[in-house]
Amino acid sequence: MTKTTASQAHVREYLGTPSDLDAKKLQAVTAGLADVLADVFALYIKTKNFHWHMSGRHFRDYHLLLDEQSQELFAMTDPLAERARKVGGTTLHSVGEISRKTVIADNDAEYVTPEDMLAELREDNQTLVRRLRAVHDLCDDAHDVATASLIENWIDEGERRTWFLFESTRPAFGKND
């Protein structure tokens, strides 16, 4: 038995949770959940970064908006990780794993305009929603309705965050650029 195979057997023996769902299909679901969890952590940190570094005439409104959105993102983390464990998978182990799995780009700039912050977060939330939809498809294939149900709520929350960010960045009332 190779070291990788032995390690996988050890994980199944000690961390595997019995499920009546197809194990191979659940592997795809839990891998997708880990990718989404990495994105959620990355987006949470980016949202907090922008919350901490917000400035300008709409400071209070934007500061509070980003605080609310970061709390919503952080609230997703434990249910995402625990759902993967409930169906027999594992989840993220480290900050390094988060950085390898996420598609949300960092922004380490010393200064970002409020408008650019909100626009970047809007795009990132849309990216997260796309990733959630892809995992939802995996759930459908695996007949994992419980995970799909959670994801449906997170998609709705992501669409709401996107909507609020979009409305906050409109250049004029009624203009949809």
Short mmCIF file of C-alpha atoms in Angstrom, two decimals:
data_model
loop_
_atom_site.label_atom_id
_atom_site.label_comp_id
_atom_site.label_asym_id
_atom_site.label_seq_id
_atom_site.Cartn_x
_atom_site.Cartn_y
_atom_site.Cartn_z
CA MET A 1 0.00 0.00 0.00
CA THR A 2 1.47 3.38 -0.98
CA LYS A 3 1.76 6.21 1.52
CA THR A 4 -1.06 8.15 -0.21
CA THR A 5 -3.35 5.12 -0.21
CA ALA A 6 -2.53 4.44 3.44
CA SER A 7 -3.27 8.05 4.32
CA GLN A 8 -6.59 7.96 2.44
CA ALA A 9 -7.54 4.73 4.24
CA HIS A 10 -6.65 6.33 7.56
CA VAL A 11 -8.84 9.35 6.77
CA ARG A 12 -11.75 7.09 5.77
CA GLU A 13 -11.33 4.98 8.91
CA TYR A 14 -11.08 7.82 11.40
CA LEU A 15 -12.86 10.73 9.73
CA GLY A 16 -15.30 9.04 7.37
CA THR A 17 -18.96 9.57 8.17
CA PRO A 18 -21.39 6.94 6.86
CA SER A 19 -23.74 8.13 4.14
CA ASP A 20 -26.29 6.50 1.88
CA LEU A 21 -25.13 8.73 -0.98
CA ASP A 22 -22.61 7.66 -3.63
CA ALA A 23 -19.11 8.05 -2.14
CA LYS A 24 -17.43 9.08 -5.41
CA LYS A 25 -20.02 11.74 -6.10
CA LEU A 26 -19.74 12.99 -2.52
CA GLN A 27 -15.97 13.36 -3.00
CA ALA A 28 -16.70 15.85 -5.78
CA VAL A 29 -19.20 17.66 -3.54
CA THR A 30 -16.79 17.93 -0.61
CA ALA A 31 -13.95 19.06 -2.88
CA GLY A 32 -16.27 21.75 -4.24
CA LEU A 33 -17.25 22.76 -0.72
CA ALA A 34 -13.56 23.16 0.18
CA ASP A 35 -13.04 25.40 -2.86
CA VAL A 36 -16.06 27.52 -1.92
CA LEU A 37 -14.91 27.69 1.70
CA ALA A 38 -11.53 28.97 0.53
CA ASP A 39 -13.30 31.63 -1.52
CA VAL A 40 -15.49 32.60 1.43
CA PHE A 41 -12.47 33.04 3.71
CA ALA A 42 -10.62 35.05 1.06
CA LEU A 43 -13.66 37.23 0.39
CA TYR A 44 -14.24 37.69 4.12
CA ILE A 45 -10.68 38.96 4.64
CA LYS A 46 -10.87 41.20 1.58
CA THR A 47 -14.22 42.63 2.72
CA LYS A 48 -12.79 43.33 6.19
CA ASN A 49 -9.69 44.90 4.62
CA PHE A 50 -11.88 47.29 2.64
CA HIS A 51 -14.09 47.88 5.70
CA TRP A 52 -11.02 48.87 7.75
CA HIS A 53 -9.58 51.09 5.01
CA MET A 54 -12.76 52.80 3.84
CA SER A 55 -12.66 56.58 3.57
CA GLY A 56 -14.58 59.41 1.97
CA ARG A 57 -17.93 61.13 2.11
CA HIS A 58 -19.93 57.87 2.24
CA PHE A 59 -17.62 56.39 4.87
CA ARG A 60 -20.27 55.51 7.43
CA ASP A 61 -22.66 53.85 4.99
CA TYR A 62 -19.94 51.88 3.20
CA HIS A 63 -18.17 50.98 6.44
CA LEU A 64 -21.38 49.56 7.89
CA LEU A 65 -22.32 47.82 4.62
CA LEU A 66 -18.99 46.01 4.46
CA ASP A 67 -19.15 45.09 8.13
CA GLU A 68 -22.58 43.54 7.57
CA GLN A 69 -21.38 41.69 4.49
CA SER A 70 -18.25 40.38 6.20
CA GLN A 71 -20.34 39.03 9.08
CA GLU A 72 -22.60 37.26 6.60
CA LEU A 73 -19.59 35.68 4.88
CA PHE A 74 -17.99 34.57 8.15
CA ALA A 75 -21.30 32.99 9.20
CA MET A 76 -21.01 30.66 6.18
CA THR A 77 -17.66 29.17 7.19
CA ASP A 78 -18.64 26.72 9.90
CA PRO A 79 -21.74 25.35 8.12
CA LEU A 80 -19.68 24.86 4.93
CA ALA A 81 -16.93 22.95 6.71
CA GLU A 82 -19.30 20.94 8.86
CA ARG A 83 -21.44 19.97 5.86
CA ALA A 84 -18.38 18.44 4.20
CA ARG A 85 -17.69 16.44 7.38
CA LYS A 86 -21.33 15.35 7.73
CA VAL A 87 -21.22 13.61 4.37
CA GLY A 88 -17.90 11.87 5.03
CA GLY A 89 -15.40 14.31 3.58
CA THR A 90 -12.75 16.55 4.98
CA THR A 91 -12.31 20.29 4.67
CA LEU A 92 -9.64 22.96 4.74
CA HIS A 93 -6.65 22.58 7.02
CA SER A 94 -4.65 25.79 6.72
CA VAL A 95 -4.26 29.31 5.40
CA GLY A 96 -1.93 27.88 2.75
CA GLU A 97 -4.66 25.56 1.53
CA ILE A 98 -7.06 28.51 1.37
CA SER A 99 -4.61 30.45 -0.79
CA ARG A 100 -4.12 27.48 -3.13
CA LYS A 101 -7.85 26.84 -3.60
CA THR A 102 -9.36 30.31 -3.81
CA VAL A 103 -10.04 32.17 -7.04
CA ILE A 104 -10.63 35.45 -5.18
CA ALA A 105 -7.64 37.71 -5.81
CA ASP A 106 -5.99 39.58 -2.96
CA ASN A 107 -5.80 43.34 -2.94
CA ASP A 108 -2.80 44.55 -0.96
CA ALA A 109 -2.82 48.09 -2.32
CA GLU A 110 -2.07 50.83 0.20
CA TYR A 111 -5.03 52.84 -1.06
CA VAL A 112 -8.11 51.85 -3.06
CA THR A 113 -10.91 54.30 -3.82
CA PRO A 114 -14.24 53.48 -2.19
CA GLU A 115 -15.83 53.04 -5.63
CA ASP A 116 -13.11 50.58 -6.69
CA MET A 117 -13.45 48.67 -3.41
CA LEU A 118 -17.18 48.21 -3.90
CA ALA A 119 -16.83 47.32 -7.58
CA GLU A 120 -14.15 44.74 -6.83
CA LEU A 121 -16.22 43.18 -4.06
CA ARG A 122 -19.25 43.12 -6.38
CA GLU A 123 -17.25 41.11 -8.95
CA ASP A 124 -15.87 38.81 -6.24
CA ASN A 125 -19.35 38.10 -4.89
CA GLN A 126 -20.50 37.24 -8.41
CA THR A 127 -17.54 34.87 -8.69
CA LEU A 128 -18.52 33.24 -5.40
CA VAL A 129 -22.11 32.82 -6.59
CA ARG A 130 -20.85 31.12 -9.79
CA ARG A 131 -18.75 28.72 -7.71
CA LEU A 132 -21.74 28.00 -5.47
CA ARG A 133 -23.89 27.21 -8.52
CA ALA A 134 -21.23 24.78 -9.78
CA VAL A 135 -21.19 22.94 -6.45
CA HIS A 136 -25.00 22.94 -6.46
CA ASP A 137 -24.82 21.04 -9.77
CA LEU A 138 -22.52 18.48 -8.12
CA CYS A 139 -25.03 18.16 -5.27
CA ASP A 140 -27.84 17.54 -7.73
CA ASP A 141 -25.80 14.79 -9.39
CA ALA A 142 -25.07 13.22 -5.99
CA HIS A 143 -28.71 13.60 -4.81
CA ASP A 144 -27.36 15.61 -1.88
CA VAL A 145 -30.43 17.74 -1.26
CA ALA A 146 -29.32 18.99 2.17
CA THR A 147 -26.12 20.56 0.84
CA ALA A 148 -28.00 21.90 -2.19
CA SER A 149 -30.52 23.53 0.15
CA LEU A 150 -27.79 25.31 2.11
CA ILE A 151 -26.15 26.44 -1.11
CA GLU A 152 -29.42 27.88 -2.40
CA ASN A 153 -29.56 30.19 0.63
CA TRP A 154 -25.91 31.19 0.17
CA ILE A 155 -26.55 31.95 -3.50
CA ASP A 156 -29.43 34.21 -2.45
CA GLU A 157 -27.21 35.95 0.11
CA GLY A 158 -24.46 36.39 -2.50
CA GLU A 159 -26.91 37.86 -4.98
CA ARG A 160 -28.11 40.27 -2.29
CA ARG A 161 -24.53 41.35 -1.51
CA THR A 162 -23.92 41.84 -5.24
CA TRP A 163 -27.11 43.88 -5.57
CA PHE A 164 -26.22 46.17 -2.66
CA LEU A 165 -22.68 46.67 -3.99
CA PHE A 166 -24.04 47.35 -7.48
CA GLU A 167 -26.53 49.92 -6.23
CA SER A 168 -23.82 51.59 -4.15
CA THR A 169 -21.60 52.05 -7.21
CA ARG A 170 -24.15 53.40 -9.67
CA PRO A 171 -22.98 56.76 -11.01
CA ALA A 172 -26.49 58.25 -11.18
CA PHE A 173 -30.05 57.33 -10.26
CA GLY A 174 -31.61 55.01 -12.80
CA LYS A 175 -28.46 54.51 -14.86
CA ASN A 176 -27.39 50.87 -15.36
CA ASP A 177 -23.81 50.99 -16.63
#
